[in-house]
JSON list of C-alpha atoms in Angstrom, two decimals:
[
{"chain": "A", "resi": 27, "resn": "MET", "atom": "CA", "xyz": [-18.60, 7.01, 18.27]},
{"chain": "A", "resi": 28, "resn": "ASP", "atom": "CA", "xyz": [-15.48, 3.86, 18.14]},
{"chain": "A", "resi": 29, "resn": "GLU", "atom": "CA", "xyz": [-17.76, 1.93, 16.05]},
{"chain": "A", "resi": 30, "resn": "LYS", "atom": "CA", "xyz": [-15.50, -0.58, 13.61]},
{"chain": "A", "resi": 31, "resn": "LYS", "atom": "CA", "xyz": [-16.29, -0.06, 10.08]},
{"chain": "A", "resi": 32, "resn": "GLU", "atom": "CA", "xyz": [-17.19, -2.98, 8.44]},
{"chain": "A", "resi": 33, "resn": "ALA", "atom": "CA", "xyz": [-15.76, -4.23, 4.95]},
{"chain": "A", "resi": 34, "resn": "LEU", "atom": "CA", "xyz": [-18.17, -3.15, 1.94]},
{"chain": "A", "resi": 35, "resn": "ILE", "atom": "CA", "xyz": [-16.55, -6.94, 0.48]},
{"chain": "A", "resi": 36, "resn": "PRO", "atom": "CA", "xyz": [-15.59, -8.94, 3.46]},
{"chain": "A", "resi": 37, "resn": "GLU", "atom": "CA", "xyz": [-13.83, -11.49, 1.23]},
{"chain": "A", "resi": 38, "resn": "LEU", "atom": "CA", "xyz": [-12.06, -8.74, -0.44]},
{"chain": "A", "resi": 39, "resn": "GLU", "atom": "CA", "xyz": [-10.49, -7.92, 2.77]},
{"chain": "A", "resi": 40, "resn": "ASP", "atom": "CA", "xyz": [-9.54, -11.73, 3.12]},
{"chain": "A", "resi": 41, "resn": "LEU", "atom": "CA", "xyz": [-8.03, -11.40, -0.82]},
{"chain": "A", "resi": 42, "resn": "VAL", "atom": "CA", "xyz": [-5.92, -8.30, 0.57]},
{"chain": "A", "resi": 43, "resn": "HIS", "atom": "CA", "xyz": [-4.89, -10.13, 3.82]},
{"chain": "A", "resi": 44, "resn": "LYS", "atom": "CA", "xyz": [-3.49, -13.06, 2.07]},
{"chain": "A", "resi": 45, "resn": "PHE", "atom": "CA", "xyz": [-1.83, -11.19, -1.01]},
{"chain": "A", "resi": 46, "resn": "THR", "atom": "CA", "xyz": [0.05, -9.00, 1.94]},
{"chain": "A", "resi": 47, "resn": "GLU", "atom": "CA", "xyz": [0.91, -12.28, 3.50]},
{"chain": "A", "resi": 48, "resn": "LEU", "atom": "CA", "xyz": [2.37, -13.80, 0.06]},
{"chain": "A", "resi": 49, "resn": "LEU", "atom": "CA", "xyz": [3.97, -10.32, -1.14]},
{"chain": "A", "resi": 50, "resn": "THR", "atom": "CA", "xyz": [5.30, -9.56, 2.34]},
{"chain": "A", "resi": 51, "resn": "GLY", "atom": "CA", "xyz": [5.84, -12.62, 4.16]},
{"chain": "A", "resi": 52, "resn": "GLU", "atom": "CA", "xyz": [3.43, -11.38, 7.00]},
{"chain": "A", "resi": 53, "resn": "ALA", "atom": "CA", "xyz": [-0.04, -9.93, 7.21]},
{"chain": "A", "resi": 54, "resn": "THR", "atom": "CA", "xyz": [0.15, -7.76, 10.23]},
{"chain": "A", "resi": 55, "resn": "PRO", "atom": "CA", "xyz": [-2.81, -4.82, 10.17]},
{"chain": "A", "resi": 56, "resn": "GLU", "atom": "CA", "xyz": [-0.01, -2.49, 9.29]},
{"chain": "A", "resi": 57, "resn": "ARG", "atom": "CA", "xyz": [1.20, -4.42, 6.43]},
{"chain": "A", "resi": 58, "resn": "VAL", "atom": "CA", "xyz": [-2.15, -4.55, 5.08]},
{"chain": "A", "resi": 59, "resn": "GLU", "atom": "CA", "xyz": [-3.02, -1.35, 5.16]},
{"chain": "A", "resi": 60, "resn": "MET", "atom": "CA", "xyz": [0.48, -0.10, 3.39]},
{"chain": "A", "resi": 61, "resn": "VAL", "atom": "CA", "xyz": [-0.50, -2.59, 0.81]},
{"chain": "A", "resi": 62, "resn": "LYS", "atom": "CA", "xyz": [-3.56, -1.05, 0.39]},
{"chain": "A", "resi": 63, "resn": "VAL", "atom": "CA", "xyz": [-1.78, 2.08, -0.22]},
{"chain": "A", "resi": 64, "resn": "TRP", "atom": "CA", "xyz": [0.42, 0.69, -2.30]},
{"chain": "A", "resi": 65, "resn": "CYS", "atom": "CA", "xyz": [-2.24, -0.77, -4.54]},
{"chain": "A", "resi": 66, "resn": "LEU", "atom": "CA", "xyz": [-4.54, 2.12, -4.90]},
{"chain": "A", "resi": 67, "resn": "TYR", "atom": "CA", "xyz": [-1.33, 4.51, -5.68]},
{"chain": "A", "resi": 68, "resn": "THR", "atom": "CA", "xyz": [-0.03, 2.22, -8.23]},
{"chain": "A", "resi": 69, "resn": "THR", "atom": "CA", "xyz": [-3.35, 2.29, -9.78]},
{"chain": "A", "resi": 70, "resn": "MET", "atom": "CA", "xyz": [-3.95, 5.31, -10.22]},
{"chain": "A", "resi": 71, "resn": "ALA", "atom": "CA", "xyz": [-0.20, 6.18, -11.16]},
{"chain": "A", "resi": 72, "resn": "LYS", "atom": "CA", "xyz": [-0.60, 3.55, -14.30]},
{"chain": "A", "resi": 73, "resn": "ALA", "atom": "CA", "xyz": [-4.42, 4.86, -15.06]},
{"chain": "A", "resi": 74, "resn": "MET", "atom": "CA", "xyz": [-4.02, 8.73, -15.00]},
{"chain": "A", "resi": 75, "resn": "PRO", "atom": "CA", "xyz": [-0.11, 9.22, -14.44]},
{"chain": "A", "resi": 76, "resn": "PRO", "atom": "CA", "xyz": [-0.46, 13.28, -15.19]},
{"chain": "A", "resi": 77, "resn": "LEU", "atom": "CA", "xyz": [-3.16, 13.15, -12.46]},
{"chain": "A", "resi": 78, "resn": "ILE", "atom": "CA", "xyz": [-0.55, 11.70, -10.09]},
{"chain": "A", "resi": 79, "resn": "GLN", "atom": "CA", "xyz": [2.38, 14.12, -11.33]},
{"chain": "A", "resi": 80, "resn": "HIS", "atom": "CA", "xyz": [0.45, 17.04, -10.93]},
{"chain": "A", "resi": 81, "resn": "TRP", "atom": "CA", "xyz": [-0.82, 16.06, -7.12]},
{"chain": "A", "resi": 82, "resn": "GLY", "atom": "CA", "xyz": [2.97, 15.21, -6.53]},
{"chain": "A", "resi": 83, "resn": "SER", "atom": "CA", "xyz": [4.30, 18.39, -7.42]},
{"chain": "A", "resi": 84, "resn": "GLU", "atom": "CA", "xyz": [2.21, 20.14, -5.08]},
{"chain": "A", "resi": 85, "resn": "PRO", "atom": "CA", "xyz": [4.27, 21.59, -2.18]},
{"chain": "A", "resi": 86, "resn": "GLU", "atom": "CA", "xyz": [0.94, 20.62, 0.24]},
{"chain": "A", "resi": 87, "resn": "HIS", "atom": "CA", "xyz": [1.47, 16.65, -0.90]},
{"chain": "A", "resi": 88, "resn": "MET", "atom": "CA", "xyz": [5.13, 16.37, -0.42]},
{"chain": "A", "resi": 89, "resn": "GLU", "atom": "CA", "xyz": [4.98, 14.68, 3.07]},
{"chain": "A", "resi": 90, "resn": "ALA", "atom": "CA", "xyz": [2.14, 12.41, 1.74]},
{"chain": "A", "resi": 91, "resn": "ARG", "atom": "CA", "xyz": [4.30, 11.55, -1.53]},
{"chain": "A", "resi": 92, "resn": "ASN", "atom": "CA", "xyz": [7.35, 10.83, 0.71]},
{"chain": "A", "resi": 93, "resn": "GLN", "atom": "CA", "xyz": [5.10, 8.76, 2.75]},
{"chain": "A", "resi": 94, "resn": "ILE", "atom": "CA", "xyz": [3.89, 6.47, -0.09]},
{"chain": "A", "resi": 95, "resn": "ARG", "atom": "CA", "xyz": [7.30, 6.34, -1.72]},
{"chain": "A", "resi": 96, "resn": "GLU", "atom": "CA", "xyz": [8.84, 4.84, 1.94]},
{"chain": "A", "resi": 97, "resn": "ILE", "atom": "CA", "xyz": [5.63, 2.67, 1.77]},
{"chain": "A", "resi": 98, "resn": "ILE", "atom": "CA", "xyz": [6.77, 1.37, -1.57]},
{"chain": "A", "resi": 99, "resn": "GLU", "atom": "CA", "xyz": [10.36, 0.56, -0.69]},
{"chain": "A", "resi": 100, "resn": "GLN", "atom": "CA", "xyz": [9.19, -1.08, 2.23]},
{"chain": "A", "resi": 101, "resn": "ILE", "atom": "CA", "xyz": [7.22, -3.23, 0.64]},
{"chain": "A", "resi": 102, "resn": "LYS", "atom": "CA", "xyz": [10.04, -4.21, -2.17]},
{"chain": "A", "resi": 103, "resn": "GLN", "atom": "CA", "xyz": [12.06, -4.60, 0.78]},
{"chain": "A", "resi": 104, "resn": "TRP", "atom": "CA", "xyz": [9.84, -7.23, 2.47]},
{"chain": "A", "resi": 105, "resn": "ASN", "atom": "CA", "xyz": [9.07, -8.98, -0.81]},
{"chain": "A", "resi": 106, "resn": "GLN", "atom": "CA", "xyz": [13.19, -9.18, -1.02]},
{"chain": "A", "resi": 107, "resn": "GLU", "atom": "CA", "xyz": [13.67, -10.50, 1.83]},
{"chain": "A", "resi": 108, "resn": "LYS", "atom": "CA", "xyz": [11.01, -13.03, 1.83]},
{"chain": "A", "resi": 109, "resn": "ASN", "atom": "CA", "xyz": [11.84, -14.31, -1.53]},
{"chain": "A", "resi": 110, "resn": "GLN", "atom": "CA", "xyz": [15.48, -14.68, -0.61]},
{"chain": "A", "resi": 111, "resn": "LYS", "atom": "CA", "xyz": [14.42, -16.82, 2.43]},
{"chain": "A", "resi": 112, "resn": "HIS", "atom": "CA", "xyz": [12.51, -19.37, -0.30]}
]
């Protein structure tokens, strides 16, 4: 039951890995997953703002919304730190 899930498009996984590295300065597995969350959430927020607003306003989603906000802030911080080094 401990099967590793294969990527649907392995090249896209490689692209996300490189994107994470360029965005945050490092592409650890945790950062890659955080960038995936950031990309998906921001895309949904731009494509369907009412859906995201409704979802975020539901009490049972407050913790998840807060986690997403923390991820977004962390990515911004890493990006600023990376840009200050160059």
